[in-house]
Amino acid sequence: MKILIIGGNGTVGQSLAAHFATQDEVIIAGRTSGSIQVDIEDSNSIRAMFENIGKVDAIICVAGEAKWADFDSLSESDYYIGLRSKLMGQVNLVRLGKSYLNKQGSITLSTGILADDPVAQTASAAMVNGALHSFVKAAVLDLKEAIRVNVVSLGVVEAAYDKYKEYFPGHHPISTTKVINAYVRSVKDRGNGEIIRVYH
């Protein structure tokens, strides 16, 4: 398989790239690193990336950001960070990327536990994650092409646990093996419109 990983040099992306590269051809895209650059906030940049790469069998996105802050301090522009990046960035990857998928290809988006179990300072991030879950479930009802779209929703991953543990007291860090298996399930199984939750 030919697999495009957007955000493949990040904490999760590196593990995914290393795993898939043992059996598949992996292309890593990122905003400032990787074999090809892309800014997922810019649909023209996304389109140019696909024109350069051509057809692929799977697209995985582990990129996108959202503002974390107390609700009372979040401005309208703060909300638009997540809306432009993590939400519309991934929506546009589906909109544009579906035309560059081989038959039976798949697109895997990424969200997180905040959609179902938010913590303090995550009103914007939780909103974006929940919106992506609804988007994926609805989008697959209209897709006519023989492609699949799923979303992987993770808890706090083991590799980043020390950085985020103060925000998630009592949460169980997710092992790298469980993280990888969730994305493998999305890419290589036959599920469609699934929210693959890995919270424990």
Coordinates of N, CA, C and O in Angstrom, one line a residue, residues 66-163:
A66 N -5.7 23.2 18.2 CA -6.8 24.0 18.7 C -6.3 24.7 20.0 O -5.4 24.2 20.7
K67 N -6.9 25.8 20.3 CA -6.5 26.6 21.5 C -7.0 26.0 22.8 O -8.2 25.7 22.9
W68 N -6.1 25.9 23.8 CA -6.5 25.5 25.1 C -6.5 26.7 26.0 O -5.4 27.3 26.1
A69 N -7.6 27.0 26.7 CA -7.6 28.1 27.6 C -8.9 28.1 28.4 O -9.9 27.5 28.0
D70 N -8.9 28.8 29.5 CA -10.2 29.0 30.3 C -11.2 29.6 29.4 O -11.0 30.5 28.5
F71 N -12.5 29.1 29.6 CA -13.6 29.6 28.7 C -13.7 31.1 28.7 O -13.9 31.7 27.6
D72 N -13.6 31.7 29.8 CA -13.7 33.2 29.9 C -12.7 33.9 29.2 O -12.8 35.1 28.8
S73 N -11.5 33.3 28.9 CA -10.4 34.0 28.2 C -10.4 33.7 26.7 O -9.6 34.3 26.0
L74 N -11.2 32.7 26.3 CA -11.2 32.4 24.8 C -11.9 33.5 24.0 O -13.0 33.8 24.3
S75 N -11.2 34.0 23.1 CA -11.7 35.0 22.2 C -12.3 34.3 20.9 O -12.1 33.1 20.7
E76 N -13.1 35.1 20.1 CA -13.6 34.5 18.9 C -12.5 34.0 18.0 O -12.5 32.9 17.4
S77 N -11.4 34.8 17.9 CA -10.3 34.4 17.1 C -9.6 33.1 17.6 O -9.0 32.3 16.8
D78 N -9.6 32.9 18.9 CA -9.0 31.7 19.5 C -9.8 30.4 19.0 O -9.2 29.4 18.7
Y79 N -11.1 30.6 18.9 CA -11.9 29.4 18.4 C -11.6 29.1 17.0 O -11.6 27.9 16.6
Y80 N -11.3 30.2 16.2 CA -11.0 30.0 14.8 C -9.7 29.2 14.6 O -9.5 28.7 13.5
I81 N -8.8 29.2 15.5 CA -7.6 28.4 15.4 C -8.0 26.9 15.2 O -7.5 26.3 14.2
G82 N -8.8 26.4 16.0 CA -9.2 25.0 15.9 C -10.1 24.8 14.7 O -10.0 23.7 14.1
L83 N -11.0 25.7 14.5 CA -11.9 25.6 13.3 C -11.2 25.5 12.0 O -11.5 24.7 11.1
R84 N -10.2 26.4 11.8 CA -9.4 26.4 10.6 C -8.4 25.2 10.5 O -8.3 24.7 9.4
S85 N -7.8 24.9 11.6 CA -6.7 23.9 11.6 C -7.3 22.5 11.7 O -7.4 21.7 10.7
K86 N -7.7 22.1 12.9 CA -8.0 20.7 13.2 C -9.3 20.3 12.5 O -9.5 19.2 12.0
L87 N -10.3 21.2 12.5 CA -11.6 20.9 11.9 C -11.6 21.0 10.4 O -11.6 20.0 9.7
M88 N -11.6 22.2 9.8 CA -11.6 22.4 8.4 C -10.4 21.8 7.7 O -10.5 21.4 6.5
G89 N -9.3 21.8 8.3 CA -8.1 21.1 7.7 C -8.4 19.7 7.4 O -8.1 19.2 6.3
Q90 N -9.0 19.0 8.4 CA -9.3 17.6 8.1 C -10.5 17.4 7.2 O -10.5 16.4 6.4
V91 N -11.5 18.2 7.4 CA -12.6 18.2 6.4 C -12.1 18.3 5.0 O -12.5 17.6 4.1
N92 N -11.2 19.3 4.8 CA -10.7 19.5 3.4 C -9.9 18.4 2.9 O -9.8 18.1 1.7
L93 N -9.2 17.7 3.8 CA -8.4 16.5 3.4 C -9.4 15.4 2.8 O -9.0 14.7 1.9
V94 N -10.6 15.3 3.4 CA -11.6 14.4 2.9 C -12.1 14.9 1.6 O -12.2 14.2 0.6
R95 N -12.5 16.2 1.6 CA -13.1 16.8 0.4 C -12.2 16.6 -0.9 O -12.7 16.3 -1.9
L96 N -11.0 17.0 -0.7 CA -10.0 17.0 -1.8 C -9.3 15.6 -1.9 O -9.1 15.2 -3.1
G97 N -9.0 15.0 -0.8 CA -8.3 13.7 -0.9 C -9.0 12.6 -1.5 O -8.4 11.7 -2.1
K98 N -10.3 12.6 -1.4 CA -11.1 11.4 -2.0 C -10.8 11.2 -3.5 O -10.9 10.1 -4.0
S99 N -10.5 12.3 -4.2 CA -10.3 12.2 -5.6 C -8.9 11.6 -5.9 O -8.6 11.3 -7.1
Y100 N -8.0 11.5 -4.9 CA -6.7 11.0 -5.1 C -6.5 9.6 -4.4 O -5.4 9.1 -4.3
L101 N -7.6 9.0 -4.0 CA -7.5 7.6 -3.5 C -7.8 6.6 -4.5 O -8.7 6.7 -5.4
N102 N -7.0 5.5 -4.4 CA -7.3 4.3 -5.3 C -8.5 3.7 -4.8 O -9.0 3.9 -3.6
K103 N -9.1 2.8 -5.6 CA -10.4 2.1 -5.2 C -10.1 1.3 -3.9 O -9.0 0.8 -3.7
Q104 N -11.1 1.4 -3.0 CA -11.1 0.7 -1.7 C -10.1 1.5 -0.8 O -9.7 0.9 0.3
G105 N -9.7 2.7 -1.1 CA -8.8 3.4 -0.3 C -9.5 4.0 1.0 O -10.7 3.9 1.1
S106 N -8.7 4.5 1.9 CA -9.3 5.0 3.1 C -8.7 6.3 3.6 O -7.5 6.6 3.2
I107 N -9.4 7.1 4.3 CA -9.0 8.3 5.0 C -9.2 8.2 6.4 O -10.3 7.8 6.9
T108 N -8.2 8.4 7.2 CA -8.3 8.3 8.7 C -8.0 9.7 9.3 O -6.9 10.2 9.1
L109 N -9.0 10.2 10.0 CA -8.8 11.5 10.7 C -8.5 11.2 12.2 O -8.6 10.1 12.6
S110 N -8.1 12.3 12.9 CA -7.7 12.1 14.3 C -8.4 13.1 15.2 O -8.4 14.3 14.8
T111 N -8.9 12.6 16.3 CA -9.5 13.5 17.3 C -9.0 13.1 18.7 O -7.8 12.9 18.8
G112 N -9.8 13.0 19.7 CA -9.4 12.7 21.0 C -10.5 12.6 22.0 O -11.6 12.9 21.7
I113 N -10.1 12.2 23.2 CA -11.0 11.9 24.3 C -11.9 13.1 24.6 O -13.0 12.9 25.2
L114 N -11.4 14.3 24.3 CA -12.1 15.5 24.7 C -13.5 15.5 24.1 O -14.4 16.2 24.7
A115 N -13.8 14.9 23.0 CA -15.1 14.8 22.4 C -16.1 14.2 23.3 O -17.3 14.5 23.3
D116 N -15.7 13.2 24.1 CA -16.6 12.5 25.0 C -16.3 12.7 26.5 O -17.2 12.6 27.3
D117 N -15.1 13.2 26.8 CA -14.8 13.3 28.2 C -13.9 14.6 28.4 O -12.7 14.5 28.6
P118 N -14.4 15.8 28.2 CA -13.6 17.0 28.2 C -13.1 17.3 29.6 O -13.7 16.9 30.6
V119 N -12.0 18.0 29.6 CA -11.4 18.5 30.9 C -11.4 20.0 30.8 O -11.8 20.6 29.8
A120 N -11.0 20.7 31.9 CA -10.9 22.1 32.0 C -10.1 22.7 30.9 O -9.1 22.1 30.4
Q121 N -10.4 23.9 30.4 CA -9.7 24.6 29.4 C -9.8 24.1 28.0 O -8.9 24.4 27.1
T122 N -10.8 23.2 27.7 CA -10.8 22.6 26.4 C -12.1 22.8 25.7 O -12.5 22.0 24.8
A123 N -12.8 23.9 26.0 CA -14.1 24.2 25.3 C -13.9 24.2 23.8 O -14.7 23.7 23.0
S124 N -12.8 24.8 23.3 CA -12.6 24.9 21.8 C -12.2 23.6 21.3 O -12.7 23.1 20.3
A125 N -11.2 22.9 21.9 CA -10.7 21.6 21.4 C -11.8 20.6 21.4 O -11.9 19.8 20.5
A126 N -12.6 20.5 22.5 CA -13.6 19.5 22.6 C -14.7 19.7 21.5 O -15.2 18.8 20.9
M127 N -15.0 21.0 21.3 CA -16.0 21.3 20.2 C -15.5 20.8 18.9 O -16.3 20.2 18.1
V128 N -14.3 21.0 18.6 CA -13.7 20.6 17.3 C -13.7 19.1 17.2 O -14.1 18.5 16.1
N129 N -13.3 18.4 18.2 CA -13.3 16.9 18.2 C -14.7 16.4 18.0 O -14.9 15.4 17.2
G130 N -15.7 16.9 18.7 CA -17.0 16.4 18.6 C -17.6 16.7 17.2 O -18.3 15.8 16.6
A131 N -17.3 17.8 16.6 CA -17.7 18.2 15.3 C -17.2 17.2 14.2 O -17.9 16.8 13.3
L132 N -15.9 16.8 14.4 CA -15.3 15.8 13.5 C -16.0 14.5 13.5 O -16.1 13.8 12.5
H133 N -16.4 14.1 14.8 CA -17.1 12.8 14.9 C -18.4 12.8 14.1 O -18.7 11.9 13.3
S134 N -19.1 13.9 14.2 CA -20.4 14.0 13.5 C -20.1 14.1 12.0 O -20.9 13.5 11.2
F135 N -19.1 14.8 11.6 CA -18.8 15.0 10.2 C -18.5 13.6 9.5 O -19.1 13.3 8.5
V136 N -17.7 12.8 10.2 CA -17.4 11.5 9.6 C -18.6 10.6 9.5 O -18.8 10.0 8.4
K137 N -19.4 10.6 10.5 CA -20.6 9.7 10.4 C -21.5 10.2 9.3 O -22.2 9.3 8.7
A138 N -21.6 11.5 9.1 CA -22.6 12.0 8.1 C -22.0 11.9 6.7 O -22.7 11.6 5.7
A139 N -20.7 12.2 6.5 CA -20.0 12.3 5.2 C -20.1 10.9 4.5 O -20.3 10.9 3.3
V140 N -19.9 9.8 5.2 CA -19.9 8.5 4.6 C -21.2 8.1 4.0 O -21.3 7.3 3.1
L141 N -22.3 8.8 4.5 CA -23.6 8.5 3.9 C -23.8 9.0 2.5 O -24.6 8.5 1.7
D142 N -23.0 10.0 2.1 CA -23.1 10.6 0.8 C -22.0 10.2 -0.1 O -22.1 10.5 -1.3
L143 N -20.9 9.6 0.4 CA -19.8 9.3 -0.5 C -20.2 8.2 -1.5 O -20.6 7.1 -1.1
K144 N -20.0 8.5 -2.7 CA -20.4 7.5 -3.8 C -19.2 6.6 -4.2 O -19.4 5.5 -4.7
E145 N -18.0 7.1 -4.0 CA -16.8 6.4 -4.4 C -16.6 5.2 -3.4 O -17.1 5.2 -2.3
A146 N -15.9 4.2 -3.9 CA -15.6 3.0 -3.1 C -14.4 3.3 -2.2 O -13.3 2.8 -2.3
I147 N -14.6 4.3 -1.3 CA -13.6 4.7 -0.3 C -14.2 4.6 1.1 O -15.4 4.6 1.3
R148 N -13.4 4.7 2.1 CA -13.8 4.6 3.5 C -13.2 5.8 4.2 O -12.1 6.3 3.9
V149 N -14.0 6.3 5.2 CA -13.5 7.4 6.1 C -13.8 7.0 7.5 O -14.9 6.7 7.9
N150 N -12.8 7.1 8.4 CA -12.9 6.8 9.8 C -12.2 7.9 10.6 O -11.4 8.7 10.0
V151 N -12.4 7.9 11.9 CA -11.7 8.8 12.8 C -11.2 8.0 14.0 O -11.9 7.1 14.5
V152 N -9.9 8.2 14.3 CA -9.3 7.6 15.5 C -9.4 8.6 16.6 O -8.9 9.7 16.5
S153 N -9.9 8.3 17.8 CA -10.1 9.2 18.9 C -9.3 8.6 20.1 O -9.7 7.5 20.6
L154 N -8.2 9.2 20.4 CA -7.3 8.7 21.5 C -7.4 9.4 22.8 O -7.7 10.6 22.8
G155 N -7.1 8.7 23.8 CA -6.9 9.3 25.1 C -5.5 9.9 25.1 O -4.9 10.1 24.1
V156 N -4.9 10.1 26.3 CA -3.6 10.7 26.4 C -2.6 9.6 26.1 O -2.5 8.6 26.8
V157 N -1.8 9.8 25.0 CA -0.9 8.8 24.6 C 0.3 8.8 25.5 O 0.8 9.8 26.1
E158 N 0.9 7.6 25.7 CA 2.0 7.3 26.6 C 3.2 8.3 26.4 O 3.8 8.8 27.3
A159 N 3.5 8.5 25.1 CA 4.7 9.3 24.8 C 4.5 10.7 25.1 O 5.5 11.5 25.3
A160 N 3.3 11.2 25.3 CA 3.0 12.6 25.7 C 2.4 12.8 27.1 O 2.0 13.9 27.4
Y161 N 2.4 11.7 27.8 CA 1.7 11.7 29.1 C 2.3 12.7 30.1 O 1.5 13.4 30.7
D162 N 3.6 12.7 30.2 CA 4.2 13.7 31.1 C 3.9 15.1 30.8 O 3.7 15.9 31.8
K163 N 3.7 15.4 29.6 CA 3.4 16.8 29.2 C 2.0 17.2 29.5 O 1.7 18.3 29.9

